[in-house]
């Protein structure tokens, strides 16, 4: 199962603004009427419950929203670019690849996060008109869509997670109590990937996750377990199964617990239910090994059989109760501190001295304004100068030591400084 994928999400580009002048028969001088470009489409990720893996992202690495349309004459605004919604399995956590920061935790179906903004549409020449500049011959280009590399990590969410040695009977139990149909066989490592089942208890239900068996060293990467120990982290309750026919149930139990602890000591706090399985093989032996184990762990150990149903109803009732309590506790707690949306970009600007003839201006609004201006158009340079003056950028550059003729970088554009 692919449970990690890296993809690039790209918002659509904004449409370009238009330079146009109103023309009508017998009207000698029409005003500017170039419309604005439309906004580029956005990229969303949405959790759904009918996709279970990140498999499709193995081949599809780029997800691009639609571009905005260009502005038209008669103040026609270009169409918005179409948004793109990418479906991911519920339980997907999204990280920024570059700095590893978590961006969103898409836990439940319907959870949605915006991962790439579309570029803004460029202004048409009409927007630049003012009382002192009534007929601008320039317009702005559309802003490029945002591009972001993200890592998706699928973390299975389950109310109850099954842990135990290979062959302990985990899959058999899941098959007996839920709607799931896992592979079962009399050899270890039958289960190669986690599987989720729904268990009905009266009017309530909980989910149970069958996990690959753990072996000694799993926490260091041996066997299949390690990959999936991270799923254990997202279970509310753990059901630890021990094969009653094992010659040494205490050692079996300790081995698993120490691997879980080595993986993450916080997992010690997850509520446990312990049961010895396969009681139908020999009820006396099962009871004896449960008693030995109970003495060792100083708590209750249940005796069950997925084959003949021994102890299963009582086990389900207990699990349902524990899950109910854990859910209530989770509802009281604030959700995991993963922001659902990135904080908005810095709106203020800053000036940096790169060397004595090169300066850099940072700040989303200022930079994207300059980037969007088409300096080949008549009057565009003056428009840039006017706005930079008004926003205080020129003054700040002067304070930083900029002189006539020095270069100033705004994102992808470098302009000569005009003091
Ligand atoms: N008699 C008896 N046999 C059982 C019981 N539960 C499981 N078994 C048998 O034990 C063997 C292993 O069962 P699985 O359910 O595949 O065990 P697992 O823990 O999922 O094993 P892995 O997936 O390899 O980790 C199979 O041959 C099952 O038929 C039980 O309650 N009674
Ligand atoms: Mg199994």
XYZ file of C-alpha atoms and ligand atoms in Angstrom:
452
model
C 0.000 0.000 0.000
C 1.309 3.392 -0.940
C 0.782 5.618 2.074
C 3.090 8.474 1.172
C 3.117 10.547 -1.979
C 4.626 13.770 -3.148
C 2.753 15.907 -5.618
C 2.831 19.417 -6.994
C -0.270 21.541 -6.904
C -0.497 24.605 -9.122
C -3.180 27.254 -9.088
C -4.328 28.600 -12.436
C -2.784 31.798 -13.762
C -4.798 34.969 -13.606
C -6.058 36.342 -16.934
C -4.519 39.481 -18.373
C -6.145 42.870 -18.185
C -6.941 44.554 -21.491
C -6.101 47.965 -22.919
C -9.109 49.170 -24.850
C -10.993 52.386 -25.539
C -14.629 52.839 -25.955
C -15.549 53.509 -29.563
C -18.865 54.617 -30.837
C -19.888 56.248 -34.046
C -20.061 60.011 -33.706
C -18.489 59.930 -30.241
C -15.084 61.497 -30.837
C -13.218 60.393 -27.741
C -14.135 57.235 -25.864
C -12.823 56.489 -22.393
C -10.786 53.424 -21.380
C -12.928 50.296 -21.184
C -10.468 47.409 -20.949
C -11.747 44.736 -18.573
C -9.825 42.856 -15.882
C -8.512 39.334 -16.250
C -10.314 36.607 -14.328
C -8.844 34.907 -11.264
C -6.983 31.638 -11.792
C -8.615 28.480 -10.456
C -7.701 27.127 -7.027
C -6.623 23.636 -6.038
C -8.410 21.947 -3.154
C -7.830 18.616 -1.503
C -10.934 16.867 -0.242
C -11.216 13.808 1.952
C -13.571 11.138 0.645
C -14.532 7.726 1.919
C -14.484 5.806 -1.339
C -10.751 6.135 -1.968
C -8.542 4.116 0.354
C -4.998 4.604 -0.861
C -2.737 7.215 -2.376
C -2.082 4.876 -5.299
C -3.243 7.259 -8.010
C -0.621 9.813 -6.990
C 2.100 7.390 -8.021
C 1.522 8.326 -11.651
C -0.272 11.633 -11.408
C 2.191 14.066 -9.872
C 0.948 17.438 -11.074
C -2.435 18.871 -10.327
C -3.181 22.123 -12.088
C -6.281 24.305 -11.902
C -7.610 26.255 -14.886
C -6.314 29.654 -15.988
C -8.472 32.752 -15.745
C -9.724 34.305 -18.968
C -8.372 37.605 -20.291
C -10.311 40.800 -19.870
C -12.364 41.987 -22.849
C -13.486 45.333 -24.228
C -16.538 47.088 -22.789
C -15.259 46.287 -19.285
C -15.784 42.576 -19.718
C -14.001 40.673 -16.959
C -12.358 37.420 -17.941
C -13.906 34.221 -16.636
C -12.552 32.705 -13.416
C -10.323 29.716 -13.992
C -11.992 26.471 -12.990
C -11.117 25.143 -9.554
C -9.662 21.693 -9.206
C -10.684 19.393 -6.382
C -8.429 16.438 -5.794
C -9.891 13.573 -3.791
C -7.746 11.927 -1.131
C -8.638 9.199 1.360
C -9.963 10.364 4.709
C -7.063 10.216 7.154
C -4.644 12.008 4.832
C -2.291 14.487 6.448
C -0.819 17.155 4.178
C 2.697 18.577 4.613
C 4.625 21.314 2.867
C 7.517 19.404 1.295
C 9.941 22.270 1.563
C 9.816 22.916 5.294
C 7.925 19.836 6.431
C 5.233 21.957 8.072
C 1.846 20.274 8.412
C -0.811 22.073 6.385
C -3.938 20.097 7.021
C -5.315 16.965 8.606
C -8.141 15.684 6.444
C -9.698 13.328 8.946
C -13.292 12.977 7.932
C -14.975 12.686 4.564
C -15.803 16.164 3.368
C -12.834 17.864 5.062
C -11.383 20.211 2.480
C -8.314 22.386 2.307
C -7.191 24.966 -0.196
C -3.609 24.114 -1.158
C -2.894 26.471 -4.060
C -4.408 29.840 -4.776
C -5.034 30.934 -8.327
C -3.247 34.039 -9.579
C -5.180 37.269 -9.458
C -6.485 38.674 -12.695
C -4.603 41.685 -14.053
C -6.351 45.033 -14.105
C -7.650 46.341 -17.395
C -6.753 49.912 -18.310
C -10.068 51.202 -16.988
C -9.022 50.356 -13.418
C -5.916 52.501 -13.768
C -7.860 55.563 -14.892
C -8.005 58.455 -12.482
C -8.767 62.151 -12.665
C -5.137 62.902 -13.416
C -4.618 59.956 -15.729
C -7.779 59.634 -17.735
C -6.580 57.497 -20.603
C -3.999 54.931 -19.430
C -2.505 52.904 -22.258
C -1.422 50.087 -20.025
C -2.964 47.179 -18.198
C -1.670 44.503 -15.853
C -0.773 40.917 -16.614
C -2.396 38.088 -14.760
C -0.585 36.843 -11.668
C 0.943 33.411 -11.883
C -0.879 30.726 -9.933
C 0.650 29.552 -6.691
C 2.793 26.444 -6.950
C 3.459 24.192 -4.007
C 5.028 20.807 -3.491
C 3.182 18.815 -0.906
C 3.599 15.457 0.744
C 0.539 13.400 1.493
C 0.657 10.870 4.263
C -2.145 8.448 4.817
C -2.789 7.579 8.414
C -5.393 5.021 9.007
C -7.958 6.066 11.560
C -9.619 3.411 13.601
C -11.433 3.120 16.895
C -9.811 -0.192 17.716
C -6.467 -1.397 16.409
C -5.466 -5.053 16.543
C -1.922 -5.774 17.607
C -0.143 -9.037 18.193
C 2.407 -11.447 16.790
C 1.917 -12.832 13.314
C -0.589 -15.678 13.341
C -2.172 -14.560 16.633
C -5.591 -14.556 15.000
C -6.100 -10.847 14.350
C -7.588 -11.189 10.888
C -9.787 -14.076 11.975
C -11.255 -11.912 14.726
C -11.855 -9.003 12.353
C -13.613 -11.338 9.924
C -15.745 -12.766 12.730
C -16.977 -9.468 14.164
C -17.080 -7.082 11.207
C -18.109 -6.748 7.598
C -14.482 -6.996 6.459
C -13.160 -9.957 4.584
C -9.442 -10.187 5.330
C -7.157 -12.951 4.147
C -6.582 -15.608 6.809
C -3.983 -18.360 6.715
C -2.063 -20.675 8.995
C 1.245 -18.973 8.381
C 2.723 -15.680 9.625
C 2.627 -12.425 7.638
C -0.629 -13.184 5.935
C -1.802 -9.625 6.410
C 0.335 -7.295 4.327
C -1.602 -4.104 4.671
C -4.018 -2.645 7.182
C -7.661 -3.351 6.681
C -10.614 -1.651 8.252
C -13.896 -3.219 9.292
C -17.043 -1.832 10.848
C -18.394 -3.600 13.935
C -22.022 -3.141 14.930
C -22.820 -3.293 18.619
C -26.549 -2.759 19.183
C -27.292 0.591 17.607
C -23.701 1.706 17.814
C -20.696 0.900 15.719
C -16.969 1.169 15.842
C -14.197 0.591 13.335
C -11.571 -2.075 13.833
C -8.234 -2.065 12.027
C -6.396 -5.279 11.294
C -2.692 -4.543 11.192
C 0.207 -6.651 9.960
C 1.748 -8.722 12.710
C 4.656 -7.207 14.607
C 7.916 -9.001 15.255
C 10.943 -8.335 17.351
C 12.738 -5.302 15.943
C 9.618 -3.947 14.219
C 10.219 -0.548 15.795
C 13.616 -0.487 14.077
C 12.201 -1.495 10.736
C 12.160 -5.287 10.790
C 9.257 -7.152 9.246
C 6.223 -5.331 7.995
C 5.195 -3.833 11.254
C 7.190 -0.640 11.266
C 5.477 0.854 8.266
C 2.232 0.346 10.071
C 3.132 1.179 13.617
C 2.297 4.744 12.701
C -1.270 3.651 12.117
C -1.363 2.313 15.655
C -0.907 5.901 16.711
C -4.297 6.830 15.345
C -6.282 4.166 17.170
C -8.369 5.076 20.186
C -8.142 1.654 21.762
C -5.700 -1.205 21.177
C -6.752 -4.823 21.366
C -3.710 -6.937 22.046
C -4.161 -10.561 21.005
C -2.013 -13.390 22.302
C -2.231 -16.924 20.912
C -3.197 -19.169 23.847
C -1.413 -22.124 22.284
C 1.905 -20.305 22.499
C 4.387 -21.928 24.898
C 5.158 -18.545 26.428
C 2.317 -15.994 26.288
C 4.104 -13.595 28.662
C 7.134 -13.283 26.391
C 4.865 -12.894 23.348
C 2.999 -10.128 25.085
C 6.131 -8.317 26.276
C 7.734 -8.458 22.850
C 4.840 -6.630 21.221
C 4.465 -4.091 23.994
C 8.150 -3.249 23.953
C 8.121 -2.718 20.185
C 5.155 -0.370 20.501
C 6.855 1.459 23.336
C 10.127 1.737 21.397
C 8.258 3.184 18.443
C 6.565 5.846 20.525
C 6.406 5.852 24.337
C 3.235 7.943 24.163
C 1.458 4.845 22.907
C 1.724 3.432 26.428
C -1.185 5.736 27.260
C -3.545 4.284 24.691
C -6.205 2.158 26.381
C -5.548 -1.573 26.008
C -7.690 -4.652 26.096
C -5.783 -7.925 26.296
C -7.188 -11.245 25.152
C -5.861 -14.730 24.581
C -7.245 -16.196 21.373
C -8.115 -19.621 19.945
C -9.786 -20.784 23.182
C -11.698 -23.411 21.156
C -8.470 -25.345 20.694
C -8.266 -26.039 24.416
C -10.320 -24.033 26.859
C -8.288 -25.172 29.877
C -5.003 -24.156 28.319
C -6.540 -20.853 27.252
C -7.755 -20.133 30.768
C -4.376 -21.073 32.208
C -2.409 -18.847 29.872
C -4.852 -15.985 30.490
C -4.311 -16.407 34.215
C -0.524 -16.453 33.851
C -0.601 -13.352 31.706
C -3.101 -11.603 34.004
C -0.806 -12.180 36.943
C 2.118 -10.775 35.017
C 0.354 -7.621 33.778
C -1.747 -7.241 36.924
C -4.944 -6.695 35.044
C -7.744 -8.550 33.344
C -7.007 -10.796 30.394
C -9.940 -12.107 28.378
C -10.392 -15.514 26.844
C -11.857 -15.530 23.349
C -12.327 -17.663 20.279
C -13.167 -16.243 16.903
C -13.927 -19.808 15.834
C -16.702 -20.714 18.314
C -17.595 -17.243 19.584
C -16.323 -17.635 23.159
C -16.124 -14.231 24.846
C -16.777 -12.313 21.634
C -20.014 -10.517 22.569
C -18.629 -9.423 25.928
C -15.435 -8.262 24.231
C -17.406 -6.180 21.744
C -19.487 -4.579 24.469
C -16.333 -3.620 26.362
C -14.630 -2.255 23.253
C -17.695 -0.215 22.355
C -17.762 1.300 25.856
C -14.069 2.172 25.767
C -14.404 3.661 22.301
C -17.377 5.734 23.433
C -15.373 7.153 26.345
C -12.340 7.795 24.134
C -14.500 9.577 21.565
C -15.992 11.795 24.237
C -12.569 12.635 25.569
C -11.368 13.430 22.062
C -14.350 15.696 21.517
C -13.418 17.647 24.652
C -9.836 18.060 23.559
C -8.927 20.650 21.010
C -8.230 18.982 17.663
C -4.621 18.209 16.774
C -2.780 21.451 16.339
C -2.563 21.290 12.608
C -3.767 24.463 10.940
C -6.467 23.845 8.395
C -5.336 26.742 6.268
C -2.002 28.331 5.775
C -1.690 31.691 7.498
C -2.242 34.497 5.026
C 0.891 35.869 3.443
C 2.644 38.933 4.797
C 0.900 42.048 3.606
C 3.550 44.517 4.747
C 6.675 44.913 2.712
C 10.334 44.878 3.603
C 13.482 46.177 1.910
C 16.728 44.198 1.901
C 20.141 45.369 0.843
C 21.715 42.692 -1.360
C 24.803 44.740 -2.233
C 25.493 48.446 -2.664
C 23.747 48.530 -6.029
C 21.095 45.892 -5.623
C 18.079 45.969 -3.333
C 15.199 43.597 -2.884
C 11.634 44.380 -1.937
C 9.548 41.665 -0.276
C 5.849 41.615 0.494
C 3.123 39.903 -1.472
C 1.055 42.886 -2.469
C 3.914 45.064 -3.658
C 5.804 42.293 -5.415
C 2.815 40.888 -7.246
C 1.753 44.380 -8.316
C 5.146 45.010 -9.923
C 5.312 41.536 -11.420
C 1.916 42.006 -12.988
C 2.736 45.305 -14.672
C 3.799 45.050 -18.293
C 6.644 47.562 -18.484
C 6.647 47.425 -22.275
C 3.377 49.297 -22.225
C 3.353 53.030 -22.504
C 2.922 54.686 -19.108
C 3.371 51.493 -17.078
C 6.681 52.603 -15.548
C 5.113 55.816 -14.295
C 2.212 53.879 -12.813
C 4.619 51.644 -10.921
C 6.578 54.659 -9.664
C 3.397 56.395 -8.512
C 2.195 53.420 -6.520
C 5.548 52.621 -4.964
C 5.717 56.243 -3.896
C 2.244 56.119 -2.400
C 2.885 52.874 -0.505
C 6.092 54.267 0.971
C 8.332 51.786 -0.837
C 10.436 54.515 -2.503
C 11.046 56.242 0.832
C 12.052 52.961 2.438
C 14.460 52.196 -0.411
C 15.986 55.636 -0.072
C 16.445 55.098 3.645
C 18.189 51.812 2.890
C 20.655 53.718 0.684
C 19.260 53.255 -2.825
C 20.478 55.827 -5.368
C 19.328 56.683 -8.863
C 20.349 53.887 -11.208
C 20.629 51.124 -8.580
C 18.693 47.955 -9.273
C 15.651 46.884 -7.275
C 14.312 43.344 -7.386
C 10.614 42.611 -6.951
C 10.218 38.828 -7.137
C 10.938 37.964 -10.742
C 11.243 41.542 -11.962
C 14.224 43.875 -11.542
C 13.807 47.603 -12.199
C 16.155 50.558 -12.067
C 15.589 52.761 -9.025
C 14.135 56.128 -9.821
C 14.421 58.275 -6.734
N -8.858 -22.735 16.292
C -8.747 -21.446 16.058
N -7.900 -21.027 15.096
C -7.813 -19.704 14.884
C -8.559 -18.755 15.623
N -8.223 -17.535 15.188
C -7.316 -17.715 14.209
N -7.068 -19.026 14.019
C -6.136 -19.591 13.039
O -4.843 -19.033 13.221
C -4.199 -18.862 11.971
C -3.765 -17.423 11.820
O -4.914 -16.581 11.805
P -4.886 -15.105 11.213
O -6.195 -14.512 11.584
O -4.495 -15.119 9.797
O -3.725 -14.492 12.090
P -3.116 -12.994 12.034
O -2.872 -12.580 13.416
O -4.012 -12.132 11.232
O -1.744 -13.263 11.290
P -0.864 -12.271 10.399
O -1.772 -11.608 9.459
O 0.105 -13.166 9.733
O -0.207 -11.344 11.353
C -5.210 -19.276 10.922
O -4.913 -20.585 10.518
C -6.524 -19.197 11.633
O -7.478 -20.118 11.118
C -9.457 -19.256 16.623
O -10.143 -18.508 17.327
N -9.507 -20.605 16.793
Mg -3.654 -11.157 9.543
